[in-house]
mmCIF file of C-alpha atoms in Angstrom:
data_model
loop_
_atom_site.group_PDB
_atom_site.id
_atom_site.type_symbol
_atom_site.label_atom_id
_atom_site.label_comp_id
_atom_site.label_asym_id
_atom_site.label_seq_id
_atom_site.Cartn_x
_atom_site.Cartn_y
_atom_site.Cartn_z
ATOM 1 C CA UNK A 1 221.428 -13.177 282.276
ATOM 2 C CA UNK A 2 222.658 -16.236 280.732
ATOM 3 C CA UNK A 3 221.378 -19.916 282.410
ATOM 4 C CA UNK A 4 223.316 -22.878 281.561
ATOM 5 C CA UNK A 5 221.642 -26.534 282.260
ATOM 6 C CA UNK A 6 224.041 -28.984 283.381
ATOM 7 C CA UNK A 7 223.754 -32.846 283.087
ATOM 8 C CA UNK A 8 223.681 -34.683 286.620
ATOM 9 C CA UNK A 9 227.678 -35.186 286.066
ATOM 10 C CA UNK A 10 228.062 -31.399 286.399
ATOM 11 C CA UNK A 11 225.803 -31.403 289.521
ATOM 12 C CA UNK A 12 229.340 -31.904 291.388
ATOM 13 C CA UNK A 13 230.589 -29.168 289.683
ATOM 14 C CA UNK A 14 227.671 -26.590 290.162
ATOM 15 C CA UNK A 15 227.758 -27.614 293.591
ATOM 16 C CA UNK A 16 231.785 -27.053 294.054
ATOM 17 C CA UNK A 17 231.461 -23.444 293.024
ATOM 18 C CA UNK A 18 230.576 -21.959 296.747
ATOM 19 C CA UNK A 19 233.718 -23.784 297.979
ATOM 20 C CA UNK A 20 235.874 -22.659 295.555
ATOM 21 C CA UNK A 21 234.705 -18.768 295.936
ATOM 22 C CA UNK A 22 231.435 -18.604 294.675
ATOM 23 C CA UNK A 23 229.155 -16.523 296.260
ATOM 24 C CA UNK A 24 225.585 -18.376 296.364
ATOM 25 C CA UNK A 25 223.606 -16.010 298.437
ATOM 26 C CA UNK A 26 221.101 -13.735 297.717
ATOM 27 C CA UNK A 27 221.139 -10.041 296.510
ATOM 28 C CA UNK A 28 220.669 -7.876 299.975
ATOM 29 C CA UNK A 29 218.916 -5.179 300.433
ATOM 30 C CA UNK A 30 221.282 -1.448 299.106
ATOM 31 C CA UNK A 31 222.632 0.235 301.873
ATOM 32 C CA UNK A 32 222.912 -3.139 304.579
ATOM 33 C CA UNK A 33 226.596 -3.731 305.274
ATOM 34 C CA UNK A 34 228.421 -6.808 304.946
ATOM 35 C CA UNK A 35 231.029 -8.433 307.200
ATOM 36 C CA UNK A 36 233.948 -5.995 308.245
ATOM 37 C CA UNK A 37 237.423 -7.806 308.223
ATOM 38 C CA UNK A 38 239.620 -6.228 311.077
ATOM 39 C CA UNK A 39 243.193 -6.555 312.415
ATOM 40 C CA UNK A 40 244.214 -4.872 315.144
ATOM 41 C CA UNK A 41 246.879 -4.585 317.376
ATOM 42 C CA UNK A 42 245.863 -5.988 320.941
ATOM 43 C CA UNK A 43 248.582 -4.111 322.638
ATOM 44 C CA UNK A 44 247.809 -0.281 320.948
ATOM 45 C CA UNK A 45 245.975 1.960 323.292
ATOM 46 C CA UNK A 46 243.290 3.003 321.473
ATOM 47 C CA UNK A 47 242.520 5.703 324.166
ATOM 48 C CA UNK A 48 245.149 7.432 323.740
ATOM 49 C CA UNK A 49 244.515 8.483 320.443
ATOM 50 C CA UNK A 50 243.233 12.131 320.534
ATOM 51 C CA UNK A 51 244.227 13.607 316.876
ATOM 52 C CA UNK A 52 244.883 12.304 313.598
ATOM 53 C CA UNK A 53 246.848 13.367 310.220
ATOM 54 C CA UNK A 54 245.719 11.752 306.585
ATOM 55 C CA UNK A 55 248.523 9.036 305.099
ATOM 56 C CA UNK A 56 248.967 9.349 301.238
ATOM 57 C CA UNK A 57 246.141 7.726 299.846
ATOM 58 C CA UNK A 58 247.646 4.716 297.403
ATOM 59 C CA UNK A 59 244.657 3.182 295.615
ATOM 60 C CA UNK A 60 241.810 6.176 295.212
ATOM 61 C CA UNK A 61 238.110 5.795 293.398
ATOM 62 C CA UNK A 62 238.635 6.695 289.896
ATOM 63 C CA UNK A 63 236.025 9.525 290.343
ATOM 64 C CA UNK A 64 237.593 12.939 292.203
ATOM 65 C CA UNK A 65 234.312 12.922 293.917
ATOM 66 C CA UNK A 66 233.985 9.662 295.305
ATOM 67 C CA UNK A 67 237.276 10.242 297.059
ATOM 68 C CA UNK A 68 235.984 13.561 298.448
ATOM 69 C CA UNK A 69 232.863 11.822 300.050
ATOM 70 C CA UNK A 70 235.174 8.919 301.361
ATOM 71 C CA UNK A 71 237.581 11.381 303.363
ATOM 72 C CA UNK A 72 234.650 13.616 304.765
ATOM 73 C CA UNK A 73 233.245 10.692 305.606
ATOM 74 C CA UNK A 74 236.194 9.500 307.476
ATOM 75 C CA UNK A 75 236.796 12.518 308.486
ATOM 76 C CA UNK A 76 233.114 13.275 310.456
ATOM 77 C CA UNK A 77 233.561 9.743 311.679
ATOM 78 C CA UNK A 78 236.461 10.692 313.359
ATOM 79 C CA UNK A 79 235.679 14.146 314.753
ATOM 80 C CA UNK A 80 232.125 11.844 316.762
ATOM 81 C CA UNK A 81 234.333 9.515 317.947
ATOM 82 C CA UNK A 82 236.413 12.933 319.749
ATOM 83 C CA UNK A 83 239.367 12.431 317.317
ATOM 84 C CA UNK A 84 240.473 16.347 316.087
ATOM 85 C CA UNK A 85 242.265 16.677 312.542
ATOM 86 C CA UNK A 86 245.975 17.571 313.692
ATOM 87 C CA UNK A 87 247.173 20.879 312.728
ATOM 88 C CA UNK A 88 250.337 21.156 314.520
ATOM 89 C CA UNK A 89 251.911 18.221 312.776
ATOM 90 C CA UNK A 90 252.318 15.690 315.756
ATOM 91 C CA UNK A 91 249.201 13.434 315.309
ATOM 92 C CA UNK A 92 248.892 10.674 317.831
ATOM 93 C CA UNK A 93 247.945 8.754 314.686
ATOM 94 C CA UNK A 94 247.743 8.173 310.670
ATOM 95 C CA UNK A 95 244.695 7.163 308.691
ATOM 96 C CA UNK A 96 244.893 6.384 305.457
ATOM 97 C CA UNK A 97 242.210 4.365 303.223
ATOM 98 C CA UNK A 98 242.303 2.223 299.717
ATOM 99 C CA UNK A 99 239.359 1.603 297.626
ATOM 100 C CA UNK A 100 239.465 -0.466 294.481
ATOM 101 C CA UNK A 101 237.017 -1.918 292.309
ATOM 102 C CA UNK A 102 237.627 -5.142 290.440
ATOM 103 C CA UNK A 103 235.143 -7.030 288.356
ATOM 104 C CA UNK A 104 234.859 -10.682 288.465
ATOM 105 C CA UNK A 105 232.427 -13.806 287.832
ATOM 106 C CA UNK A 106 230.163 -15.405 290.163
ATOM 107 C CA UNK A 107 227.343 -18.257 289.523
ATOM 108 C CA UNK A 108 224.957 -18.738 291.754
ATOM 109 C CA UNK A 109 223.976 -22.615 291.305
ATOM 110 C CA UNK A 110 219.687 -23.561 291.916
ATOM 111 C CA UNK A 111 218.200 -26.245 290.900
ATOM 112 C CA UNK A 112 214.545 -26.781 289.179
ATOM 113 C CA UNK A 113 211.755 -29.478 288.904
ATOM 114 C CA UNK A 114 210.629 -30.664 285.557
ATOM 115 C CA UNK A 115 207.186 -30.599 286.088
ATOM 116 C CA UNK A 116 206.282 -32.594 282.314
ATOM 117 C CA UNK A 117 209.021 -35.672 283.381
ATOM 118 C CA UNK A 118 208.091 -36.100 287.046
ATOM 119 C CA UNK A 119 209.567 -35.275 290.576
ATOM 120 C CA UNK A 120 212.217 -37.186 289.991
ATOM 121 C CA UNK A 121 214.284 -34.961 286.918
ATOM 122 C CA UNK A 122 215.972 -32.330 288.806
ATOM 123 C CA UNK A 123 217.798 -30.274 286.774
ATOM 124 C CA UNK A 124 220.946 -28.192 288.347
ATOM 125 C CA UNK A 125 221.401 -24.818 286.544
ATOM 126 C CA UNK A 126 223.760 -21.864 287.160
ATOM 127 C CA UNK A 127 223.320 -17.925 286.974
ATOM 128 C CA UNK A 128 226.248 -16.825 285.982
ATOM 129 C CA UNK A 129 226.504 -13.005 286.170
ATOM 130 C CA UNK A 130 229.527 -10.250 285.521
ATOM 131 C CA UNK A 131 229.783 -8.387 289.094
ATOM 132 C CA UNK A 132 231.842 -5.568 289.987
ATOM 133 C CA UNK A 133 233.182 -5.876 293.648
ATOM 134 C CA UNK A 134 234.573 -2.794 295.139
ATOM 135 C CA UNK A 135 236.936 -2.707 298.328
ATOM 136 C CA UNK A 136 237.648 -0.052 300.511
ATOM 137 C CA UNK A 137 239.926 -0.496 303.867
ATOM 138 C CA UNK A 138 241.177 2.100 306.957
ATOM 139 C CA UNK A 139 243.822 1.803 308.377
ATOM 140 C CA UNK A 140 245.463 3.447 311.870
ATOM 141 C CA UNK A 141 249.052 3.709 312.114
ATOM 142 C CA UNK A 142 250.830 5.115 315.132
ATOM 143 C CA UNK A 143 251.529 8.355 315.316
ATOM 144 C CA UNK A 144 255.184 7.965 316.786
ATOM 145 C CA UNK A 145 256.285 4.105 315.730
ATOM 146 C CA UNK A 146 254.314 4.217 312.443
ATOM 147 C CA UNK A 147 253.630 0.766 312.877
ATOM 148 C CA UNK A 148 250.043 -0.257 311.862
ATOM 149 C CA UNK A 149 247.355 -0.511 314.809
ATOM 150 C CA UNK A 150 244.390 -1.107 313.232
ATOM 151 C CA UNK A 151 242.876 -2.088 309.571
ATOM 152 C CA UNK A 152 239.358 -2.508 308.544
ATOM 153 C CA UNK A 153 238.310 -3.943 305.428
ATOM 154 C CA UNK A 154 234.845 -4.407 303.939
ATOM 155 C CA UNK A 155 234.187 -6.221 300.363
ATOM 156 C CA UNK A 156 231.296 -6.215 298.770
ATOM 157 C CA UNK A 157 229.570 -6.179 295.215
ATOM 158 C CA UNK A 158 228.368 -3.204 293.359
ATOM 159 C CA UNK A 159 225.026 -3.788 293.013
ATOM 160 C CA UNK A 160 223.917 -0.821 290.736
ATOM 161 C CA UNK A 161 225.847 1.900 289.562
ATOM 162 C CA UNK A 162 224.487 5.265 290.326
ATOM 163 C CA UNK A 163 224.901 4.416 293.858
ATOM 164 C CA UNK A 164 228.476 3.742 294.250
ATOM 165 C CA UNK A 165 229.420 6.504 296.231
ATOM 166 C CA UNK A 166 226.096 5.631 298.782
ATOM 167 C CA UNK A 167 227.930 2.225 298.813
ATOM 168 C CA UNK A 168 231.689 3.629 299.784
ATOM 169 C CA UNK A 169 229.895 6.048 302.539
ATOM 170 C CA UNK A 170 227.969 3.096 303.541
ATOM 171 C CA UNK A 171 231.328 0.932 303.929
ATOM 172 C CA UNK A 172 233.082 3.414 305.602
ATOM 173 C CA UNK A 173 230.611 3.753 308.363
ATOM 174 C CA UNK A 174 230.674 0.140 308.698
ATOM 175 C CA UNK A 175 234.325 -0.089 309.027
ATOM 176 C CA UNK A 176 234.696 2.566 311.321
ATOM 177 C CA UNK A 177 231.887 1.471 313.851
ATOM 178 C CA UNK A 178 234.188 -1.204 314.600
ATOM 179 C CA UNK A 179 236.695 1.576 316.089
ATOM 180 C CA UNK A 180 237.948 1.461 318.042
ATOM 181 C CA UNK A 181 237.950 -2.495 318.391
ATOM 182 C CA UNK A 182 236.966 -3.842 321.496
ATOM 183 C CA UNK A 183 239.916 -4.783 323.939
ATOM 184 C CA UNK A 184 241.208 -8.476 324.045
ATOM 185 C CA UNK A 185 239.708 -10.153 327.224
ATOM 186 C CA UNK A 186 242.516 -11.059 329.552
ATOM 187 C CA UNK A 187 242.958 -14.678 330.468
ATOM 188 C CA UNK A 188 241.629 -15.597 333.936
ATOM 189 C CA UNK A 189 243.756 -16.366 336.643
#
Protein backbone atom coordinates (compact mmCIF):
# COMPACT_ATOMS: atom_id res chain seq x y z
CA UNK A 1 0.00 0.00 0.00
CA UNK A 2 1.56 3.14 -0.99
CA UNK A 3 -0.16 6.72 0.49
CA UNK A 4 0.72 9.81 -1.23
CA UNK A 5 -0.03 13.34 0.66
CA UNK A 6 -1.11 15.94 -1.59
CA UNK A 7 -0.83 19.78 -1.05
CA UNK A 8 -4.37 21.60 -0.92
CA UNK A 9 -3.74 22.36 -4.87
CA UNK A 10 -4.05 18.61 -5.51
CA UNK A 11 -7.22 18.46 -3.32
CA UNK A 12 -9.01 19.19 -6.85
CA UNK A 13 -7.27 16.54 -8.24
CA UNK A 14 -7.80 13.78 -5.51
CA UNK A 15 -11.23 14.80 -5.60
CA UNK A 16 -11.61 14.50 -9.66
CA UNK A 17 -10.58 10.88 -9.56
CA UNK A 18 -14.31 9.33 -8.85
CA UNK A 19 -15.49 11.36 -11.89
CA UNK A 20 -13.01 10.38 -14.06
CA UNK A 21 -13.41 6.42 -13.16
CA UNK A 22 -12.21 6.05 -9.88
CA UNK A 23 -13.84 3.82 -7.78
CA UNK A 24 -14.02 5.43 -4.09
CA UNK A 25 -16.12 2.94 -2.32
CA UNK A 26 -15.45 0.50 0.05
CA UNK A 27 -14.23 -3.18 -0.21
CA UNK A 28 -17.69 -5.38 0.05
CA UNK A 29 -18.18 -8.18 1.61
CA UNK A 30 -16.79 -11.75 -0.97
CA UNK A 31 -19.52 -13.35 -2.48
CA UNK A 32 -22.23 -9.97 -2.60
CA UNK A 33 -22.85 -9.13 -6.25
CA UNK A 34 -22.50 -5.94 -7.86
CA UNK A 35 -24.71 -4.16 -10.40
CA UNK A 36 -25.68 -6.40 -13.49
CA UNK A 37 -25.60 -4.36 -16.84
CA UNK A 38 -28.40 -5.80 -19.20
CA UNK A 39 -29.67 -5.24 -22.77
CA UNK A 40 -32.37 -6.86 -23.95
CA UNK A 41 -34.54 -6.98 -26.68
CA UNK A 42 -38.13 -5.65 -25.64
CA UNK A 43 -39.77 -7.35 -28.51
CA UNK A 44 -38.08 -11.22 -27.96
CA UNK A 45 -40.45 -13.58 -26.33
CA UNK A 46 -38.69 -14.79 -23.68
CA UNK A 47 -41.39 -17.54 -23.14
CA UNK A 48 -40.90 -19.09 -25.87
CA UNK A 49 -37.61 -20.18 -25.24
CA UNK A 50 -37.72 -23.90 -24.20
CA UNK A 51 -34.03 -25.30 -25.21
CA UNK A 52 -30.75 -23.95 -25.72
CA UNK A 53 -27.33 -24.88 -27.68
CA UNK A 54 -23.72 -23.33 -26.37
CA UNK A 55 -22.19 -20.43 -28.96
CA UNK A 56 -18.32 -20.71 -29.34
CA UNK A 57 -16.99 -19.27 -26.39
CA UNK A 58 -14.53 -16.16 -27.64
CA UNK A 59 -12.81 -14.83 -24.52
CA UNK A 60 -12.45 -18.00 -21.87
CA UNK A 61 -10.71 -17.86 -18.12
CA UNK A 62 -7.20 -18.71 -18.63
CA UNK A 63 -7.69 -21.71 -16.22
CA UNK A 64 -9.50 -25.02 -18.05
CA UNK A 65 -11.29 -25.22 -14.81
CA UNK A 66 -12.69 -21.99 -14.29
CA UNK A 67 -14.38 -22.36 -17.65
CA UNK A 68 -15.78 -25.76 -16.61
CA UNK A 69 -17.45 -24.23 -13.41
CA UNK A 70 -18.72 -21.19 -15.56
CA UNK A 71 -20.67 -23.49 -18.16
CA UNK A 72 -22.12 -25.91 -15.41
CA UNK A 73 -23.00 -23.09 -13.84
CA UNK A 74 -24.81 -21.71 -16.74
CA UNK A 75 -25.80 -24.69 -17.56
CA UNK A 76 -27.84 -25.69 -13.97
CA UNK A 77 -29.07 -22.14 -14.21
CA UNK A 78 -30.69 -22.90 -17.20
CA UNK A 79 -32.08 -26.40 -16.68
CA UNK A 80 -34.17 -24.34 -13.02
CA UNK A 81 -35.32 -21.87 -15.10
CA UNK A 82 -37.07 -25.15 -17.43
CA UNK A 83 -34.58 -24.45 -20.30
CA UNK A 84 -33.31 -28.28 -21.63
CA UNK A 85 -29.73 -28.48 -23.37
CA UNK A 86 -30.80 -29.14 -27.15
CA UNK A 87 -29.80 -32.36 -28.55
CA UNK A 88 -31.53 -32.43 -31.76
CA UNK A 89 -29.76 -29.39 -33.10
CA UNK A 90 -32.74 -26.85 -33.40
CA UNK A 91 -32.37 -24.80 -30.13
CA UNK A 92 -34.90 -22.07 -29.69
CA UNK A 93 -31.79 -20.21 -28.56
CA UNK A 94 -27.78 -19.64 -28.24
CA UNK A 95 -25.86 -18.82 -25.09
CA UNK A 96 -22.63 -18.03 -25.17
CA UNK A 97 -20.46 -16.18 -22.31
CA UNK A 98 -16.96 -14.03 -22.19
CA UNK A 99 -14.93 -13.60 -19.17
CA UNK A 100 -11.79 -11.52 -19.08
CA UNK A 101 -9.67 -10.23 -16.50
CA UNK A 102 -7.80 -6.97 -16.86
CA UNK A 103 -5.78 -5.25 -14.21
CA UNK A 104 -5.90 -1.62 -13.69
CA UNK A 105 -5.33 1.34 -11.05
CA UNK A 106 -7.71 2.78 -8.73
CA UNK A 107 -7.14 5.44 -5.72
CA UNK A 108 -9.42 5.76 -3.35
CA UNK A 109 -9.01 9.57 -2.11
CA UNK A 110 -9.71 10.23 2.22
CA UNK A 111 -8.73 12.81 3.90
CA UNK A 112 -7.09 13.11 7.62
CA UNK A 113 -6.88 15.62 10.58
CA UNK A 114 -3.56 16.73 11.85
CA UNK A 115 -4.16 16.44 15.27
CA UNK A 116 -0.41 18.38 16.38
CA UNK A 117 -1.44 21.63 13.83
CA UNK A 118 -5.12 21.99 14.71
CA UNK A 119 -8.62 21.25 13.11
CA UNK A 120 -7.98 23.34 10.61
CA UNK A 121 -4.86 21.26 8.46
CA UNK A 122 -6.71 18.74 6.57
CA UNK A 123 -4.63 16.81 4.65
CA UNK A 124 -6.13 14.94 1.34
CA UNK A 125 -4.31 11.60 0.70
CA UNK A 126 -4.87 8.81 -1.86
CA UNK A 127 -4.67 4.85 -1.67
CA UNK A 128 -3.62 3.95 -4.65
CA UNK A 129 -3.79 0.15 -5.16
CA UNK A 130 -3.07 -2.39 -8.34
CA UNK A 131 -6.63 -4.24 -8.79
CA UNK A 132 -7.47 -6.92 -11.05
CA UNK A 133 -11.10 -6.54 -12.44
CA UNK A 134 -12.56 -9.52 -14.06
CA UNK A 135 -15.70 -9.46 -16.49
CA UNK A 136 -17.85 -12.07 -17.42
CA UNK A 137 -21.17 -11.48 -19.73
CA UNK A 138 -24.22 -14.00 -21.21
CA UNK A 139 -25.59 -13.53 -23.86
CA UNK A 140 -29.04 -15.07 -25.68
CA UNK A 141 -29.21 -15.10 -29.28
CA UNK A 142 -32.19 -16.39 -31.21
CA UNK A 143 -32.34 -19.58 -32.12
CA UNK A 144 -33.74 -18.95 -35.77
CA UNK A 145 -32.68 -15.03 -36.60
CA UNK A 146 -29.43 -15.26 -34.57
CA UNK A 147 -29.89 -11.86 -33.67
CA UNK A 148 -28.95 -11.07 -30.00
CA UNK A 149 -31.95 -11.00 -27.37
CA UNK A 150 -30.44 -10.60 -24.34
CA UNK A 151 -26.81 -9.71 -22.69
CA UNK A 152 -25.86 -9.52 -19.13
CA UNK A 153 -22.77 -8.15 -17.92
CA UNK A 154 -21.35 -7.92 -14.41
CA UNK A 155 -17.80 -6.14 -13.56
CA UNK A 156 -16.26 -6.33 -10.64
CA UNK A 157 -12.75 -6.48 -8.85
CA UNK A 158 -10.90 -9.52 -7.81
CA UNK A 159 -10.63 -9.16 -4.43
CA UNK A 160 -8.36 -12.18 -3.47
CA UNK A 161 -7.14 -14.77 -5.55
CA UNK A 162 -7.92 -18.22 -4.43
CA UNK A 163 -11.45 -17.35 -4.86
CA UNK A 164 -11.77 -16.44 -8.39
CA UNK A 165 -13.72 -19.14 -9.55
CA UNK A 166 -16.34 -18.50 -6.23
CA UNK A 167 -16.35 -14.98 -7.84
CA UNK A 168 -17.24 -16.13 -11.70
CA UNK A 169 -20.02 -18.67 -10.13
CA UNK A 170 -21.07 -15.85 -8.03
CA UNK A 171 -21.40 -13.47 -11.25
CA UNK A 172 -23.03 -15.84 -13.19
CA UNK A 173 -25.84 -16.35 -10.81
CA UNK A 174 -26.18 -12.74 -10.64
CA UNK A 175 -26.44 -12.27 -14.28
CA UNK A 176 -28.71 -14.90 -14.87
CA UNK A 177 -31.30 -14.00 -12.04
CA UNK A 178 -32.01 -11.18 -14.18
CA UNK A 179 -33.44 -13.79 -16.89
CA UNK A 180 -35.37 -13.60 -18.18
CA UNK A 181 -35.73 -9.65 -17.93
CA UNK A 182 -38.86 -8.38 -16.92
CA UNK A 183 -41.25 -7.25 -19.85
CA UNK A 184 -41.34 -3.48 -20.90
CA UNK A 185 -44.56 -1.91 -19.36
CA UNK A 186 -46.83 -0.83 -22.15
CA UNK A 187 -47.75 2.81 -22.37
CA UNK A 188 -51.25 3.63 -21.06
CA UNK A 189 -53.91 4.53 -23.18
Amino acid sequence: MRVLVLRPLAVLFALALPAAGQSTTQSRPIGEATKVEVDSDPTADFSSYKTYAWLPITERPANLADHTRIMQTVERELEAKGLAKDEAGTPAVFVGYSATSKKKVRGDPYTQNSATRGPSDVRTLVDIKRVEEQTISIEFRDGKSRERVFLGTLREPLQRSDLVAYQFINAVKAILATYPPAPAASPAP
